[in-house]
């Protein structure tokens, strides 16, 4: 359903999904999703509540595995490897594909320990190396200046927007190439939201980002490509300017103009 | 939220249509004043320009408000952009109608002269194009819009014919040069009105098909 | 017609009275025990063996016995209970089988302690051949307090927000790694609360130890887990009901009760301190 022609001819695709169907027990939530995610660009997934965009996102790092009786059909290739092939190391996958959640969930540890958690569980013990990683990640998440003098303070004392940027730093600390963001700014005030959006703009030079958002203006501001989901189907995917000035499908247009959903 | 926006968009549509109809009327009255040498009609058109200008300002402000408050996208956005441009074209047509009326005022005070070419045909075509352009907007009628673009060629041909005939008349009837120049002006104004009507038609095509079709004369099918 | 204000005031008053009544009753019990028991307390009472079948002397072996039993019970029940709770909260699916298991656990919590005593007699003392012993007694008491510990532990595991688990997994933790580093530390305080309740019951129940470990008089302290012990609740029971001089040794009875109370309070206090430490360390 998605034409390769919307992308420039030599655009590399870090994620390729083909005919993906997803089931929660007997209920089917995703129908034949074939979507390409171009490398080092921001792709936004939009659609009304319950349309499957978050479900699809969670398929990309196999977080749906934690849901009992769930099943995936079809193929998802990340860096040319089928991530649902038997014998796939899910731990390695999640090092490659990081995730930031809607409700920021910093651990009730110090800021340092939050960011160092990922590297530590993957075996990094050297304190100097850990300190380097923590500083780098906090820098990349544009929060280093605000916390560099209190790295050992409890992370729960940060504001909502700061906590979310901390969670981004934490995700970056394990060194992923792809960042999945599930409505990262929906619980934040406008100023904090703007900072997250600016951050996404900066991160896109080094990371591939897939962002689920129910805020269409945010998708318009932040993404290069936008995919519209409805009732478990991929209705349309195109460059963001095209989607918001002249989408091809009437359903897409009805949704983005607010006629429904 | 979409309800408020839809309501404002509907109101805007009604306003631009009513402005279109007012401008149509001005053109009709102005050309009548020339053909029938009727100074009263001419004056009415000249005085009525103020109203057209006020309508233009109001529509532009409404468009800005909708853009700022609702951040419309896709077809809604294209509609606002189209209305802004059509608004400006309509106001120019109104000004041209005033120019025609001024010529009519002058010619009414002169003795009647023979017009060697078919001014009425140009008048009718110009009026038809204006009317059709408004219809195309109301009905989102892309075929009609393409038809208007084709009519512009006819108008240009008539304009060239007018020049040729008038040049001939100037050689044979030099005493009436002044009046003939005014008639020439009227013809030119009509041609300009047709151009603006064509712009409106192209804006309608942009609105419906999202194709910006200006400057591509050959890109239409009939 | 009554206004809201009046109804509110009335309810507040009624609830206050009920609370005070409860506190009064408990306070009176405590007061009574302390009043009658305190005179019997002296170093000799705590540190020496009973003489004249408990009418004189001290209750030292009973203190030691109860202590051993509590330690034994917790040593068995806490790991099993926490392990079971982790399984139920983190690994088990929500199917019929596990619902039955949960139901069984909750039901077990309501089983009368004498039934546990008979069970312990049949299985641990006789069938396993441990004989009346600390081992049999601890195992029996462990069975008794296991439901409490499992339920309290499972609750505290469930109370840890899902967000911690998701974030941890998304960073590439294995399931057990996630539980170990990001769930267990935060549920510690709840689990310890469960163990506090377990301690209280283990120390104070008479019926389960009646048939599985307790003896009224032993000349020596236990040397191994296969020995019998004296225990405070049983000692108190015998002193108060079976002893020929029961009505003249009230002070011994009350003294035993007071010591038992203090022992339980002391153990609980220890657990509370540990819990407070964990609470501060892993606040969320």
mmCIF file of C-alpha atoms in Angstrom, chain A:
data_model
loop_
_atom_site.group_PDB
_atom_site.id
_atom_site.type_symbol
_atom_site.label_atom_id
_atom_site.label_comp_id
_atom_site.label_asym_id
_atom_site.label_seq_id
_atom_site.Cartn_x
_atom_site.Cartn_y
_atom_site.Cartn_z
ATOM 1 C CA UNK A 1 0.000 0.000 0.000
ATOM 2 C CA UNK A 2 2.967 2.284 0.466
ATOM 3 C CA UNK A 3 4.771 3.270 -2.657
ATOM 4 C CA UNK A 4 8.518 3.333 -2.610
ATOM 5 C CA UNK A 5 8.262 6.356 -4.900
ATOM 6 C CA UNK A 6 7.523 8.745 -2.078
ATOM 7 C CA UNK A 7 11.112 8.314 -0.924
ATOM 8 C CA UNK A 8 14.177 9.557 -2.796
ATOM 9 C CA UNK A 9 15.629 6.857 -5.010
ATOM 10 C CA UNK A 10 18.636 5.885 -2.938
ATOM 11 C CA UNK A 11 17.052 6.305 0.469
ATOM 12 C CA UNK A 12 18.187 3.616 2.868
ATOM 13 C CA UNK A 13 15.486 1.917 4.915
ATOM 14 C CA UNK A 14 16.557 0.773 8.325
ATOM 15 C CA UNK A 15 13.208 -0.858 9.057
ATOM 16 C CA UNK A 16 11.130 -2.748 6.538
ATOM 17 C CA UNK A 17 7.790 -4.195 7.538
ATOM 18 C CA UNK A 18 5.864 -6.455 5.241
ATOM 19 C CA UNK A 19 2.287 -7.667 5.639
ATOM 20 C CA UNK A 20 2.402 -7.409 9.412
ATOM 21 C CA UNK A 21 -0.654 -8.717 11.195
ATOM 22 C CA UNK A 22 -0.963 -8.568 14.969
ATOM 23 C CA UNK A 23 -3.331 -10.422 17.261
ATOM 24 C CA UNK A 24 -4.230 -9.929 20.900
ATOM 25 C CA UNK A 25 -5.511 -13.456 21.438
ATOM 26 C CA UNK A 26 -8.389 -13.831 18.991
ATOM 27 C CA UNK A 27 -8.691 -10.119 18.261
ATOM 28 C CA UNK A 28 -6.787 -8.777 15.291
ATOM 29 C CA UNK A 29 -5.304 -5.344 15.863
ATOM 30 C CA UNK A 30 -3.106 -4.819 12.788
ATOM 31 C CA UNK A 31 -3.961 -5.754 9.229
ATOM 32 C CA UNK A 32 -1.305 -6.230 6.555
ATOM 33 C CA UNK A 33 0.913 -3.332 7.541
ATOM 34 C CA UNK A 34 3.689 -2.779 5.028
ATOM 35 C CA UNK A 35 5.608 0.304 6.020
ATOM 36 C CA UNK A 36 9.164 1.470 5.410
ATOM 37 C CA UNK A 37 11.079 3.544 7.909
ATOM 38 C CA UNK A 38 13.836 5.594 6.291
ATOM 39 C CA UNK A 39 17.162 5.855 8.080
ATOM 40 C CA UNK A 40 17.989 9.031 10.027
ATOM 41 C CA UNK A 41 14.625 10.591 9.386
ATOM 42 C CA UNK A 42 11.612 11.144 11.581
ATOM 43 C CA UNK A 43 8.520 9.141 10.722
ATOM 44 C CA UNK A 44 5.321 10.015 12.547
ATOM 45 C CA UNK A 45 2.448 7.579 13.067
ATOM 46 C CA UNK A 46 -0.895 9.316 13.456
ATOM 47 C CA UNK A 47 -4.453 8.145 13.784
ATOM 48 C CA UNK A 48 -7.399 8.105 16.183
ATOM 49 C CA UNK A 49 -7.288 6.258 19.506
ATOM 50 C CA UNK A 50 -7.234 2.535 19.101
ATOM 51 C CA UNK A 51 -6.086 2.602 15.496
ATOM 52 C CA UNK A 52 -3.059 0.403 16.185
ATOM 53 C CA UNK A 53 -0.220 2.889 15.894
ATOM 54 C CA UNK A 54 1.152 2.180 19.373
ATOM 55 C CA UNK A 55 0.681 -1.548 18.857
ATOM 56 C CA UNK A 56 2.708 -1.311 15.666
ATOM 57 C CA UNK A 57 5.393 0.718 17.379
ATOM 58 C CA UNK A 58 5.758 -1.864 20.104
ATOM 59 C CA UNK A 59 6.165 -4.587 17.505
ATOM 60 C CA UNK A 60 9.352 -2.924 16.373
ATOM 61 C CA UNK A 61 11.203 -3.669 19.597
ATOM 62 C CA UNK A 62 9.139 -6.716 20.471
ATOM 63 C CA UNK A 63 7.721 -5.111 23.587
ATOM 64 C CA UNK A 64 4.455 -6.776 22.651
ATOM 65 C CA UNK A 65 6.082 -10.044 23.655
ATOM 66 C CA UNK A 66 5.224 -9.153 27.250
ATOM 67 C CA UNK A 67 1.525 -9.342 26.425
ATOM 68 C CA UNK A 68 0.243 -12.881 26.902
ATOM 69 C CA UNK A 69 -1.487 -14.558 23.951
ATOM 70 C CA UNK A 70 -0.196 -12.015 21.463
ATOM 71 C CA UNK A 71 0.918 -13.083 18.029
ATOM 72 C CA UNK A 72 2.697 -11.444 15.109
ATOM 73 C CA UNK A 73 2.465 -12.543 11.513
ATOM 74 C CA UNK A 74 4.408 -11.091 8.646
ATOM 75 C CA UNK A 75 7.940 -9.835 8.565
ATOM 76 C CA UNK A 76 9.757 -7.049 10.244
ATOM 77 C CA UNK A 77 13.329 -6.503 9.151
ATOM 78 C CA UNK A 78 15.590 -4.207 11.087
ATOM 79 C CA UNK A 79 19.043 -3.723 9.589
ATOM 80 C CA UNK A 80 18.189 -6.532 7.193
ATOM 81 C CA UNK A 81 17.531 -9.007 10.023
ATOM 82 C CA UNK A 82 14.115 -10.551 10.622
ATOM 83 C CA UNK A 83 13.479 -9.655 14.238
ATOM 84 C CA UNK A 84 10.813 -12.308 14.693
ATOM 85 C CA UNK A 85 12.959 -15.125 13.388
ATOM 86 C CA UNK A 86 13.284 -17.886 15.976
ATOM 87 C CA UNK A 87 16.492 -17.520 17.904
ATOM 88 C CA UNK A 88 16.546 -13.733 17.667
ATOM 89 C CA UNK A 89 18.239 -12.223 20.680
ATOM 90 C CA UNK A 90 15.621 -9.842 22.002
ATOM 91 C CA UNK A 91 18.099 -8.245 24.391
ATOM 92 C CA UNK A 92 20.356 -7.294 21.485
ATOM 93 C CA UNK A 93 17.352 -6.009 19.543
ATOM 94 C CA UNK A 94 16.400 -3.726 22.376
ATOM 95 C CA UNK A 95 19.920 -2.370 22.504
ATOM 96 C CA UNK A 96 19.553 -1.380 18.863
ATOM 97 C CA UNK A 97 16.019 -0.076 19.168
ATOM 98 C CA UNK A 98 15.344 2.174 22.135
ATOM 99 C CA UNK A 99 12.002 3.299 23.439
ATOM 100 C CA UNK A 100 10.631 6.338 25.224
ATOM 101 C CA UNK A 101 7.228 6.056 26.809
ATOM 102 C CA UNK A 102 4.242 8.348 27.074
ATOM 103 C CA UNK A 103 4.359 8.715 30.800
ATOM 104 C CA UNK A 104 7.927 9.444 31.763
ATOM 105 C CA UNK A 105 9.070 6.688 34.072
ATOM 106 C CA UNK A 106 12.427 7.487 35.612
ATOM 107 C CA UNK A 107 13.578 4.965 38.155
ATOM 108 C CA UNK A 108 13.591 6.206 41.729
ATOM 109 C CA UNK A 109 17.338 6.243 41.733
ATOM 110 C CA UNK A 110 19.788 9.044 41.199
ATOM 111 C CA UNK A 111 19.985 10.770 37.828
ATOM 112 C CA UNK A 112 23.343 9.131 37.253
ATOM 113 C CA UNK A 113 22.080 5.672 38.107
ATOM 114 C CA UNK A 114 19.103 6.121 35.835
ATOM 115 C CA UNK A 115 21.220 6.788 32.803
ATOM 116 C CA UNK A 116 23.828 4.224 33.811
ATOM 117 C CA UNK A 117 21.207 1.510 34.347
ATOM 118 C CA UNK A 118 21.216 0.391 30.719
ATOM 119 C CA UNK A 119 24.987 0.137 30.264
ATOM 120 C CA UNK A 120 25.300 -1.546 33.655
ATOM 121 C CA UNK A 121 22.873 -4.337 32.915
ATOM 122 C CA UNK A 122 24.729 -4.940 29.690
ATOM 123 C CA UNK A 123 27.914 -5.453 31.637
ATOM 124 C CA UNK A 124 29.679 -2.098 31.692
ATOM 125 C CA UNK A 125 31.457 -1.819 35.025
ATOM 126 C CA UNK A 126 34.253 0.692 34.514
ATOM 127 C CA UNK A 127 33.274 3.830 36.452
ATOM 128 C CA UNK A 128 35.155 6.143 34.127
ATOM 129 C CA UNK A 129 33.475 4.716 31.062
ATOM 130 C CA UNK A 130 30.081 4.899 32.775
ATOM 131 C CA UNK A 131 30.624 8.530 33.660
ATOM 132 C CA UNK A 132 31.515 9.257 30.047
ATOM 133 C CA UNK A 133 28.432 7.502 28.747
ATOM 134 C CA UNK A 134 26.209 9.285 31.245
ATOM 135 C CA UNK A 135 27.572 12.694 30.340
ATOM 136 C CA UNK A 136 27.330 12.030 26.610
ATOM 137 C CA UNK A 137 23.760 10.802 26.865
ATOM 138 C CA UNK A 138 22.642 13.700 29.021
ATOM 139 C CA UNK A 139 24.281 16.085 26.568
ATOM 140 C CA UNK A 140 22.511 14.495 23.644
ATOM 141 C CA UNK A 141 19.229 14.772 25.482
ATOM 142 C CA UNK A 142 19.846 18.499 26.023
ATOM 143 C CA UNK A 143 19.620 18.233 29.784
ATOM 144 C CA UNK A 144 23.266 18.045 30.831
ATOM 145 C CA UNK A 145 23.550 21.689 31.855
ATOM 146 C CA UNK A 146 20.534 21.430 34.081
ATOM 147 C CA UNK A 147 21.658 18.387 36.008
ATOM 148 C CA UNK A 148 25.429 18.245 35.817
ATOM 149 C CA UNK A 149 25.759 19.581 39.347
ATOM 150 C CA UNK A 150 23.337 17.153 40.883
ATOM 151 C CA UNK A 151 23.878 13.854 39.179
ATOM 152 C CA UNK A 152 23.386 12.032 42.448
ATOM 153 C CA UNK A 153 20.111 13.687 43.323
ATOM 154 C CA UNK A 154 16.989 11.566 43.046
ATOM 155 C CA UNK A 155 15.504 11.665 39.581
ATOM 156 C CA UNK A 156 11.995 11.956 40.961
ATOM 157 C CA UNK A 157 12.758 15.529 41.958
ATOM 158 C CA UNK A 158 12.934 16.683 38.339
ATOM 159 C CA UNK A 159 10.067 18.388 36.565
ATOM 160 C CA UNK A 160 7.922 16.451 34.095
ATOM 161 C CA UNK A 161 9.721 17.775 31.064
ATOM 162 C CA UNK A 162 13.123 17.126 32.615
ATOM 163 C CA UNK A 163 12.114 13.600 33.560
ATOM 164 C CA UNK A 164 11.146 12.860 30.005
ATOM 165 C CA UNK A 165 14.444 14.182 28.698
ATOM 166 C CA UNK A 166 16.138 12.035 31.314
ATOM 167 C CA UNK A 167 14.271 9.027 29.970
ATOM 168 C CA UNK A 168 15.493 9.927 26.500
ATOM 169 C CA UNK A 169 19.061 10.124 27.813
ATOM 170 C CA UNK A 170 18.581 6.778 29.506
ATOM 171 C CA UNK A 171 17.428 5.230 26.246
ATOM 172 C CA UNK A 172 20.319 6.766 24.331
ATOM 173 C CA UNK A 173 22.845 5.456 26.835
ATOM 174 C CA UNK A 174 22.674 1.898 25.495
ATOM 175 C CA UNK A 175 23.619 3.148 22.072
ATOM 176 C CA UNK A 176 20.600 2.462 19.877
ATOM 177 C CA UNK A 177 20.417 3.474 16.243
ATOM 178 C CA UNK A 178 16.648 3.719 16.287
ATOM 179 C CA UNK A 179 14.494 5.531 18.794
ATOM 180 C CA UNK A 180 10.809 4.703 19.215
ATOM 181 C CA UNK A 181 8.766 7.398 20.926
ATOM 182 C CA UNK A 182 5.237 6.704 22.075
ATOM 183 C CA UNK A 183 3.504 10.070 22.522
ATOM 184 C CA UNK A 184 6.533 11.437 24.364
ATOM 185 C CA UNK A 185 5.151 14.898 24.963
ATOM 186 C CA UNK A 186 1.488 14.201 25.592
ATOM 187 C CA UNK A 187 1.796 14.618 29.355
ATOM 188 C CA UNK A 188 3.866 17.816 29.174
ATOM 189 C CA UNK A 189 3.097 21.521 29.168
ATOM 190 C CA UNK A 190 3.619 23.501 25.924
ATOM 191 C CA UNK A 191 7.074 24.770 26.801
ATOM 192 C CA UNK A 192 8.345 21.322 27.747
ATOM 193 C CA UNK A 193 6.701 19.927 24.617
ATOM 194 C CA UNK A 194 8.562 22.425 22.508
ATOM 195 C CA UNK A 195 11.854 21.378 24.050
ATOM 196 C CA UNK A 196 11.161 17.744 23.282
ATOM 197 C CA UNK A 197 10.285 18.667 19.701
ATOM 198 C CA UNK A 198 13.473 20.690 19.343
ATOM 199 C CA UNK A 199 15.375 17.732 20.750
ATOM 200 C CA UNK A 200 13.840 15.412 18.175
ATOM 201 C CA UNK A 201 14.982 17.823 15.500
ATOM 202 C CA UNK A 202 18.528 17.612 16.817
ATOM 203 C CA UNK A 203 18.518 13.849 17.291
ATOM 204 C CA UNK A 204 17.407 13.103 13.747
ATOM 205 C CA UNK A 205 20.886 13.757 12.386
ATOM 206 C CA UNK A 206 22.171 10.701 14.244
ATOM 207 C CA UNK A 207 19.151 8.526 14.916
ATOM 208 C CA UNK A 208 16.183 7.140 13.086
ATOM 209 C CA UNK A 209 13.093 8.187 14.971
ATOM 210 C CA UNK A 210 9.593 6.762 14.845
ATOM 211 C CA UNK A 211 7.129 8.812 16.844
ATOM 212 C CA UNK A 212 3.524 8.023 17.655
ATOM 213 C CA UNK A 213 1.498 11.137 18.311
ATOM 214 C CA UNK A 214 -2.146 12.038 18.533
ATOM 215 C CA UNK A 215 -1.245 15.701 18.117
ATOM 216 C CA UNK A 216 -1.311 16.380 14.419
ATOM 217 C CA UNK A 217 0.325 19.746 14.614
ATOM 218 C CA UNK A 218 3.201 18.036 16.383
ATOM 219 C CA UNK A 219 3.473 15.445 13.619
ATOM 220 C CA UNK A 220 3.456 18.286 11.107
ATOM 221 C CA UNK A 221 6.168 20.199 12.951
ATOM 222 C CA UNK A 222 8.477 17.384 13.750
ATOM 223 C CA UNK A 223 8.376 14.649 11.118
ATOM 224 C CA UNK A 224 9.691 14.101 7.610
ATOM 225 C CA UNK A 225 7.217 11.355 6.784
ATOM 226 C CA UNK A 226 3.777 10.726 8.200
ATOM 227 C CA UNK A 227 1.819 7.479 8.210
ATOM 228 C CA UNK A 228 -1.894 7.492 8.924
ATOM 229 C CA UNK A 229 -3.368 4.469 10.677
ATOM 230 C CA UNK A 230 -7.048 3.736 11.007
ATOM 231 C CA UNK A 231 -8.691 0.707 12.606
ATOM 232 C CA UNK A 232 -5.546 -1.352 12.351
ATOM 233 C CA UNK A 233 -4.812 -0.517 8.741
ATOM 234 C CA UNK A 234 -2.203 1.699 7.167
ATOM 235 C CA UNK A 235 -4.285 4.099 5.113
ATOM 236 C CA UNK A 236 -1.579 6.309 3.737
ATOM 237 C CA UNK A 237 2.066 7.228 4.144
ATOM 238 C CA UNK A 238 3.767 10.152 2.450
ATOM 239 C CA UNK A 239 6.052 13.091 3.020
ATOM 240 C CA UNK A 240 4.688 15.259 5.786
ATOM 241 C CA UNK A 241 4.135 18.376 3.645
ATOM 242 C CA UNK A 242 2.164 16.308 1.152
ATOM 243 C CA UNK A 243 0.008 14.707 3.822
ATOM 244 C CA UNK A 244 -0.876 18.053 5.315
ATOM 245 C CA UNK A 245 -1.474 19.999 2.114
ATOM 246 C CA UNK A 246 -2.955 17.379 -0.177
ATOM 247 C CA UNK A 247 -3.342 13.819 1.118
ATOM 248 C CA UNK A 248 -4.336 11.174 -1.384
ATOM 249 C CA UNK A 249 -6.972 9.384 0.649
ATOM 250 C CA UNK A 250 -10.211 11.010 1.715
ATOM 251 C CA UNK A 251 -10.004 9.231 5.090
ATOM 252 C CA UNK A 252 -6.673 10.877 5.749
ATOM 253 C CA UNK A 253 -8.031 14.265 4.848
ATOM 254 C CA UNK A 254 -11.113 13.799 7.015
ATOM 255 C CA UNK A 255 -8.934 12.881 9.965
ATOM 256 C CA UNK A 256 -6.399 15.667 9.693
ATOM 257 C CA UNK A 257 -9.039 18.324 9.119
ATOM 258 C CA UNK A 258 -10.814 17.149 12.229
ATOM 259 C CA UNK A 259 -13.898 15.857 10.500
ATOM 260 C CA UNK A 260 -13.617 12.731 12.624
ATOM 261 C CA UNK A 261 -11.436 11.172 15.286
#
